[in-house]
Amino acid sequence: MAGKITFTMIKPNAVKNGHCGSILHMINAAGFCYKGLKMIKMTPGLAKKFYAVHKDRPFFNDLVDYMCTSPVVVAAISGDNAVESFRNLIGATDPKTAAPDTIRGKYGESIQMNAIHGSDSDENAAKEIALIFKDEELF
Ligand code: IDP
Ligand code: MG
């Protein structure tokens, strides 16, 4: 059965450009609830752990550098069929191909600066939440 929890991160450019409120609103309007929410600045160590599956990809080092340029907003969110329905809300990885009414379609600037992260499986959602949140930060 599909799980009810996923993890998201509003990426540096979207935070810096003032899109947090609009993005958090889109997430709520789509029916998700916040279980944990905070602003953090990623360190290279944390970003490398977070994106470890991509460590051999040509874009890895650039992505790690980018994720540490300025703060991100991270959230654990709940909703029915959370992982898949949230991936539908954020849209395709490349904002150029993301549907215009998705978060990446609206706020993504490039394939790297694509506004937002969404976990790709229940297992990874649980891992990402455990990496970023302490138990007492989840409600
Ligand atoms: P996803 O975020 O849609 O799951 P992944 O393939 O898991 O996409 O890639 C993780 C992140 O790495 C993307 O969100 C994007 O920021 C970055 N990325 C993916 N492909 C490229 C690329 O070809 N060039 C630069 N950055 C990329
Ligand atoms: Mg991914």
Short mmCIF file of C-alpha atoms and ligand atoms in Angstrom, two decimals, residues 11 51 54 57 59 63 87 93 104 111-112 114 117-118, ligand 1:
data_model
loop_
_atom_site.label_atom_id
_atom_site.label_comp_id
_atom_site.label_asym_id
_atom_site.label_seq_id
_atom_site.Cartn_x
_atom_site.Cartn_y
_atom_site.Cartn_z
CA LYS A 11 15.59 24.71 -3.40
CA TYR A 51 22.12 13.17 -3.22
CA HIS A 54 23.76 10.62 -7.96
CA ARG A 57 26.59 11.58 -12.38
CA PHE A 59 26.12 17.05 -12.50
CA LEU A 63 24.39 20.17 -7.68
CA ARG A 87 5.63 14.04 -7.76
CA THR A 93 12.68 17.29 -13.46
CA ARG A 104 8.49 23.21 -11.39
CA ILE A 111 17.10 21.52 -14.77
CA GLN A 112 19.42 22.16 -11.79
CA ASN A 114 14.14 23.33 -10.63
CA HIS A 117 12.58 18.25 -4.51
CA GLY A 118 10.10 15.41 -3.96
P1 IDP B 1 14.23 14.55 -9.54
O1 IDP B 1 14.59 15.68 -8.60
O2 IDP B 1 13.12 14.93 -10.50
O3 IDP B 1 13.95 13.24 -8.82
P2 IDP B 1 16.80 13.40 -10.26
O4 IDP B 1 17.11 12.72 -11.53
O5 IDP B 1 16.67 12.56 -9.01
O6 IDP B 1 15.49 14.30 -10.48
O7 IDP B 1 17.95 14.50 -10.02
C1 IDP B 1 18.10 15.13 -8.77
C2 IDP B 1 18.35 16.60 -9.01
O8 IDP B 1 19.58 16.75 -9.71
C3 IDP B 1 17.32 17.29 -9.90
O9 IDP B 1 16.17 17.70 -9.19
C4 IDP B 1 18.11 18.47 -10.43
O10 IDP B 1 18.20 19.53 -9.45
C5 IDP B 1 19.50 17.86 -10.61
N1 IDP B 1 19.69 17.36 -11.97
C6 IDP B 1 19.14 16.26 -12.52
N2 IDP B 1 19.55 16.09 -13.80
C7 IDP B 1 20.40 17.12 -14.04
C8 IDP B 1 21.18 17.52 -15.21
O11 IDP B 1 21.15 16.89 -16.26
N3 IDP B 1 21.93 18.67 -15.07
C9 IDP B 1 21.98 19.39 -13.91
N4 IDP B 1 21.28 19.05 -12.82
C10 IDP B 1 20.50 17.93 -12.87
#
